[in-house]
Amino acid sequence: MSRIAKRFAQLKADKRAGLVTYFMAGDPDAATSFEILKGLPAAGADLIELGMPFTDPMADGPSIQLAGQRALKGGMTLDATFDMVRRFRTTDNDTPVVLMGYYNLVYQRGAEKFCKDAAAAGVDGLILVDLPPEEADEIKSYADAAGVDTVLLTAPTTDDVRLPAVLKFSSGFVYFVSVLGITGTASATEESVRRHVERIRRHTKLPIGVGFGIKTPEQAAAVARHADAAVVGTGIVDRVKAGIDGNGKATSGLVPGVFAYIKSLADGVRGVRKD
Amino acid sequence: MPDTPNSFRIGPDERGHFGIFGGRYVAETLMPLILELEKAYNEAKVDPAFVGELKSLATHYAGRPSPLYHAARYTQKLGGAKIYFKREELNHTGSHKINNVLGQVLLAKRMGKTRVIAETGAGQHGVATATACALFDIPCVVFMGATDVERQAPNVARMNMLGAEVRPVKAGAATLKDAMNEAMRDWVATCETTFYCIGTVAGPHPYPEMVRDFQCVIGDETRTQMMEAEGRLPDTLVACIGGGSNAMGLFHPFLDDPSVRIIGVEAAGKGVETGLHAASLTGGRPGVLHGNRTYLLQDKEGQITEAHSISAGLDYPGIGPEHSWLKEKGRVEYVSATDDEALAAFQTLCKLEGIIPALESSHALAYVEKLAPTLPKDNLLVVNLSGRGDKDVPQVAAMLGMKA
């Protein structure tokens, strides 16, 4: 059983939803972002999404765009991102790590090599924003062979006719993008989340994570009432930014600030009991 | 020649691929809308009402056909090939862009969309889109890099006068690539009501095919006009390439005529060897950006690098996927011209023919100046004069130390 499957099984046994935390590898520097990664499980993250910085993040709002630019400016590379995960695995062998980003980085390394390298580093899954099911066959067999889950996105525009095509390429969990738009902008209503999650459940037994627009413990709790996990990204990236000084350097308050925020989100999610 | 197909004009396949190029690399949110667009386009292009309305607009509004003009003084000066200009710069709004925009905005109306967005580099596509939206009374937002807003100020004013909202984009180098990122971000949030009018033969399928089809009027007319003028096909075609829509429009109808030599001219900026250029085919390699796989300027890891060109319309690190395919198949030759060469060609044309060309088209002219003298006098050469240079007057005047 994969780490992702195990983690969702455990969450089910614990009768609660999970908190998925996204942050950008290398933001604002490799050492600080490794410190964040290492401390996330203790701060309350159940699954970790690690952003791979890319020059042209077309589905991201200003916060995550700037985070990627900070990371690239700091010299972050894909090898260094894999290395972060490798080091993380020396202290944590249970928390799933999913890489999230854009397909060109995978394509340039070669899909087969990328999947092998990711698996060897201890990566459990991949979310590629610009690889819809129409093109996902480019990586699926390599990801399967390497034991890396492919987490495809579903959106409010993904209707019941189209959903099976998305699910055909999905493993680990299903990521429901709860609003039309880019990261860190609008938020969905709880009613809309409920309706879509129920709709997706009719098509799959995979756990469902819901993201986009979740920034407060209350919003995370509202999602936790319906989905198997709540995904928070921009809110965390904003806390990273708040801990950077005028010269672009991490202050001593950066990491504690991120963890305090994540703990508040985790409290929100864990306060919802699912029987 | 590697693996020559029976025809160079049959692409893309049903998944939008030209060989390994093209495709639909977009966020899931957009996928259903792109499929809907494809369906709507496939229905419209065989609907006589749609085709007829577009043709009527092309004739009575845009001013088609554009002339095929024998540039006698230019021919004499270069002392080789017999040179014709396909005068796309005489179209309404001053470039070939109107051909595509009228088609897409008609399609937007047909699909019931209530808002149109576009990206623009030089502003020619933005002006064309703003124009069509004024005509059809649809709100229009144009995304334009802040750098380009500066260097193409006349076009910004035109868009504003036409009632469009111009949104300067400050990300990255603040040029065409960044404008396209921002347009796609807007589209993800508004796709149920908004039509994204892409200005070139790039982006996710069906855009490369659809824009090509709308631009093929250039090559179709050229074919007829050359038959009338000379009783035979041209021997050589030359066009500049940023994304590649004016070139594809001229080239595509001739791809299966093996006697026709076809040449695309990329922007070499300060020189391809300097790294400061926009020549994706010459200096890039295949990658995935903006919804398609194509040749891109990028670093080893796949981060997209900034393009550099004097011409805002060519200042883009990618190129339409069908061009990438035609390069790999060897059907079209792709060469490049530098900023300095383009600027010199710009001035030459002004003085010899009394035509102020766009800096984009000046790249094609720069290559013609090298090529034409090497060709025999009976070689019929057509260069696509894709746009007029009025928008470039302040920038060029400043560079030449003239008062604008």
Tab-separated table of C-alpha atoms in Angstrom, chain A residues 16-229:
chain	number	residue	atom	x	y	z
A	16	ARG	CA	-11.326	12.806	10.557
A	17	ALA	CA	-10.300	14.581	7.381
A	18	GLY	CA	-6.713	15.425	6.535
A	19	LEU	CA	-4.856	18.681	6.045
A	20	VAL	CA	-2.783	18.937	2.879
A	21	THR	CA	-0.228	21.725	2.949
A	22	TYR	CA	1.344	23.254	-0.152
A	23	PHE	CA	4.482	25.331	-0.146
A	24	MET	CA	7.152	26.152	-2.681
A	25	ALA	CA	10.449	24.254	-2.632
A	26	GLY	CA	13.319	26.691	-2.244
A	27	ASP	CA	11.240	29.667	-1.075
A	28	PRO	CA	12.972	31.840	-0.029
A	29	ASP	CA	16.018	29.536	0.121
A	30	ALA	CA	16.713	25.803	0.179
A	31	ALA	CA	17.682	25.636	3.882
A	32	THR	CA	14.570	27.452	5.103
A	33	SER	CA	12.205	25.473	2.948
A	34	PHE	CA	13.797	22.227	4.173
A	35	GLU	CA	13.222	23.385	7.741
A	36	ILE	CA	9.554	23.930	6.856
A	37	LEU	CA	9.288	20.512	5.206
A	38	LYS	CA	10.856	18.751	8.187
A	39	GLY	CA	8.529	20.370	10.701
A	40	LEU	CA	5.255	20.131	8.765
A	41	PRO	CA	4.061	16.784	10.175
A	42	ALA	CA	4.511	17.977	13.755
A	43	ALA	CA	2.736	21.231	12.889
A	44	GLY	CA	-0.305	19.260	11.734
A	45	ALA	CA	0.121	18.494	8.040
A	46	ASP	CA	-1.197	15.069	7.052
A	47	LEU	CA	0.003	15.208	3.450
A	48	ILE	CA	2.558	17.532	1.911
A	49	GLU	CA	2.435	19.141	-1.509
A	50	LEU	CA	5.806	20.459	-2.550
A	51	GLY	CA	5.724	23.060	-5.296
A	52	MET	CA	8.312	22.806	-8.047
A	53	PRO	CA	9.164	26.389	-9.017
A	54	PHE	CA	8.463	27.237	-12.655
A	55	THR	CA	8.916	30.471	-14.580
A	56	ASP	CA	5.404	30.499	-16.049
A	57	PRO	CA	2.858	29.174	-13.568
A	58	MET	CA	-0.295	29.789	-15.580
A	59	ALA	CA	-2.775	28.503	-13.008
A	60	ASP	CA	-1.337	30.380	-10.059
A	61	GLY	CA	-2.215	33.706	-8.535
A	62	PRO	CA	0.295	36.397	-7.543
A	63	SER	CA	1.319	34.788	-4.203
A	64	ILE	CA	2.476	31.507	-5.688
A	65	GLN	CA	3.910	33.215	-8.779
A	66	LEU	CA	6.133	35.327	-6.547
A	67	ALA	CA	7.061	32.333	-4.392
A	68	GLY	CA	8.293	30.548	-7.503
A	69	GLN	CA	10.264	33.594	-8.566
A	70	ARG	CA	11.880	33.844	-5.115
A	71	ALA	CA	12.832	30.181	-5.249
A	72	LEU	CA	14.299	30.406	-8.750
A	73	LYS	CA	16.174	33.563	-7.812
A	74	GLY	CA	17.572	31.671	-4.846
A	75	GLY	CA	18.911	29.046	-7.271
A	76	MET	CA	16.388	26.276	-6.617
A	77	THR	CA	16.559	23.322	-9.004
A	78	LEU	CA	14.700	20.092	-9.506
A	79	ASP	CA	17.633	18.072	-8.188
A	80	ALA	CA	17.644	20.187	-5.042
A	81	THR	CA	13.883	19.607	-4.694
A	82	PHE	CA	14.369	15.842	-4.924
A	83	ASP	CA	17.198	16.151	-2.425
A	84	MET	CA	14.911	17.903	0.066
A	85	VAL	CA	12.535	14.962	-0.075
A	86	ARG	CA	15.390	12.465	0.240
A	87	ARG	CA	16.588	14.151	3.433
A	88	PHE	CA	13.040	14.427	4.744
A	89	ARG	CA	12.655	10.672	4.361
A	90	THR	CA	15.541	10.057	6.809
A	91	THR	CA	13.309	11.376	9.606
A	92	ASP	CA	9.799	10.687	8.294
A	93	ASN	CA	8.823	7.605	6.387
A	94	ASP	CA	5.056	7.978	6.721
A	95	THR	CA	3.942	11.430	5.587
A	96	PRO	CA	3.139	11.426	1.864
A	97	VAL	CA	4.925	13.980	-0.292
A	98	VAL	CA	3.345	14.983	-3.598
A	99	LEU	CA	5.193	17.177	-6.082
A	100	MET	CA	3.065	19.841	-7.702
A	101	GLY	CA	3.952	21.926	-10.719
A	102	TYR	CA	3.962	22.227	-14.472
A	103	TYR	CA	4.679	19.569	-17.057
A	104	ASN	CA	7.658	21.096	-18.865
A	105	LEU	CA	10.028	20.264	-16.004
A	106	VAL	CA	8.932	16.634	-16.214
A	107	TYR	CA	9.146	16.584	-19.991
A	108	GLN	CA	12.648	18.034	-20.083
A	109	ARG	CA	13.998	15.427	-17.685
A	110	GLY	CA	12.082	12.743	-19.551
A	111	ALA	CA	8.883	11.385	-18.013
A	112	GLU	CA	10.399	7.987	-17.283
A	113	LYS	CA	13.522	9.363	-15.613
A	114	PHE	CA	11.522	11.962	-13.723
A	115	CYS	CA	9.232	9.322	-12.245
A	116	LYS	CA	12.158	7.076	-11.309
A	117	ASP	CA	14.115	9.941	-9.738
A	118	ALA	CA	11.064	11.132	-7.838
A	119	ALA	CA	10.299	7.660	-6.506
A	120	ALA	CA	13.938	7.127	-5.514
A	121	ALA	CA	13.843	10.385	-3.544
A	122	GLY	CA	10.736	9.265	-1.659
A	123	VAL	CA	8.082	11.180	-3.599
A	124	ASP	CA	4.644	9.563	-3.517
A	125	GLY	CA	2.651	11.450	-6.103
A	126	LEU	CA	2.567	14.031	-8.846
A	127	ILE	CA	0.141	16.854	-9.554
A	128	LEU	CA	0.782	18.409	-12.947
A	129	VAL	CA	-1.497	21.357	-13.455
A	130	ASP	CA	-1.196	21.474	-17.227
A	131	LEU	CA	-1.464	17.753	-17.924
A	132	PRO	CA	-5.166	16.954	-18.371
A	133	PRO	CA	-6.314	13.384	-19.131
A	134	GLU	CA	-6.032	14.173	-22.858
A	135	GLU	CA	-2.234	14.210	-22.485
A	136	ALA	CA	-1.744	12.206	-19.270
A	137	ASP	CA	-0.836	9.000	-21.114
A	138	GLU	CA	2.590	10.586	-21.560
A	139	ILE	CA	3.443	9.878	-17.939
A	140	LYS	CA	0.933	7.353	-16.658
A	141	SER	CA	2.800	4.138	-17.459
A	142	TYR	CA	6.097	5.520	-16.140
A	143	ALA	CA	4.466	6.797	-12.956
A	144	ASP	CA	2.750	3.457	-12.401
A	145	ALA	CA	5.985	1.566	-12.980
A	146	ALA	CA	7.813	3.774	-10.483
A	147	GLY	CA	5.014	3.532	-7.922
A	148	VAL	CA	4.221	7.250	-8.086
A	149	ASP	CA	0.556	8.224	-7.841
A	150	THR	CA	-0.893	10.567	-10.466
A	151	VAL	CA	-3.260	13.013	-8.821
A	152	LEU	CA	-5.302	14.639	-11.559
A	153	LEU	CA	-7.321	17.761	-11.056
A	154	THR	CA	-11.073	17.929	-11.401
A	155	ALA	CA	-12.842	21.262	-11.663
A	156	PRO	CA	-16.363	22.616	-11.437
A	157	THR	CA	-16.383	22.453	-15.233
A	158	THR	CA	-15.620	18.709	-15.196
A	159	ASP	CA	-19.092	17.302	-15.716
A	160	ASP	CA	-20.369	13.775	-15.139
A	161	VAL	CA	-19.666	12.798	-18.724
A	162	ARG	CA	-16.041	13.865	-18.501
A	163	LEU	CA	-15.324	12.755	-14.933
A	164	PRO	CA	-14.628	9.078	-15.763
A	165	ALA	CA	-11.916	10.159	-18.235
A	166	VAL	CA	-10.195	12.131	-15.470
A	167	LEU	CA	-10.577	9.339	-12.945
A	168	LYS	CA	-9.147	6.780	-15.338
A	169	PHE	CA	-5.744	8.428	-14.904
A	170	SER	CA	-6.133	9.267	-11.194
A	171	SER	CA	-4.546	7.410	-8.329
A	172	GLY	CA	-3.804	8.249	-4.686
A	173	PHE	CA	-6.548	10.796	-4.365
A	174	VAL	CA	-8.663	13.104	-6.477
A	175	TYR	CA	-7.949	16.820	-6.245
A	176	PHE	CA	-11.067	18.915	-6.666
A	177	VAL	CA	-10.340	22.510	-7.648
A	178	SER	CA	-13.312	24.101	-5.923
A	179	VAL	CA	-13.515	27.361	-7.864
A	180	LEU	CA	-13.094	28.577	-11.409
A	181	GLY	CA	-9.862	30.469	-11.331
A	182	ILE	CA	-6.269	30.568	-10.225
A	183	THR	CA	-4.836	29.806	-6.796
A	184	GLY	CA	-5.364	32.195	-3.926
A	185	THR	CA	-8.332	34.110	-5.261
A	186	ALA	CA	-11.991	33.184	-4.852
A	187	SER	CA	-13.420	30.717	-2.335
A	188	ALA	CA	-16.236	28.251	-2.900
A	189	THR	CA	-19.273	28.080	-0.646
A	190	GLU	CA	-19.622	25.047	1.600
A	191	GLU	CA	-22.771	24.100	-0.265
A	192	SER	CA	-20.943	24.083	-3.576
A	193	VAL	CA	-18.137	21.958	-2.129
A	194	ARG	CA	-20.662	19.508	-0.696
A	195	ARG	CA	-22.507	19.187	-3.964
A	196	HIS	CA	-19.392	18.597	-6.057
A	197	VAL	CA	-17.786	16.189	-3.571
A	198	GLU	CA	-20.966	14.104	-3.505
A	199	ARG	CA	-21.047	14.124	-7.282
A	200	ILE	CA	-17.431	12.973	-7.555
A	201	ARG	CA	-17.985	10.265	-4.925
A	202	ARG	CA	-20.609	8.687	-7.143
A	203	HIS	CA	-17.829	7.998	-9.639
A	204	THR	CA	-14.892	6.910	-7.480
A	205	LYS	CA	-13.766	5.268	-4.279
A	206	LEU	CA	-10.587	7.360	-4.192
A	207	PRO	CA	-10.310	9.901	-1.379
A	208	ILE	CA	-11.172	13.471	-2.397
A	209	GLY	CA	-9.061	16.477	-1.502
A	210	VAL	CA	-10.466	19.956	-2.041
A	211	GLY	CA	-8.329	23.006	-2.666
A	212	PHE	CA	-8.217	26.609	-3.964
A	213	GLY	CA	-9.450	29.493	-1.840
A	214	ILE	CA	-9.083	27.824	1.579
A	215	LYS	CA	-7.276	30.220	3.901
A	216	THR	CA	-8.892	30.137	7.352
A	217	PRO	CA	-9.393	27.368	9.937
A	218	GLU	CA	-13.150	27.874	9.484
A	219	GLN	CA	-12.923	27.351	5.720
A	220	ALA	CA	-10.714	24.297	6.265
A	221	ALA	CA	-13.263	22.897	8.714
A	222	ALA	CA	-16.107	23.511	6.273
A	223	VAL	CA	-14.284	21.527	3.599
A	224	ALA	CA	-13.374	18.819	6.134
A	225	ARG	CA	-17.077	18.232	6.788
A	226	HIS	CA	-17.502	16.948	3.227
A	227	ALA	CA	-14.158	16.011	1.701
A	228	ASP	CA	-11.399	13.659	2.834
A	229	ALA	CA	-8.825	16.427	2.919
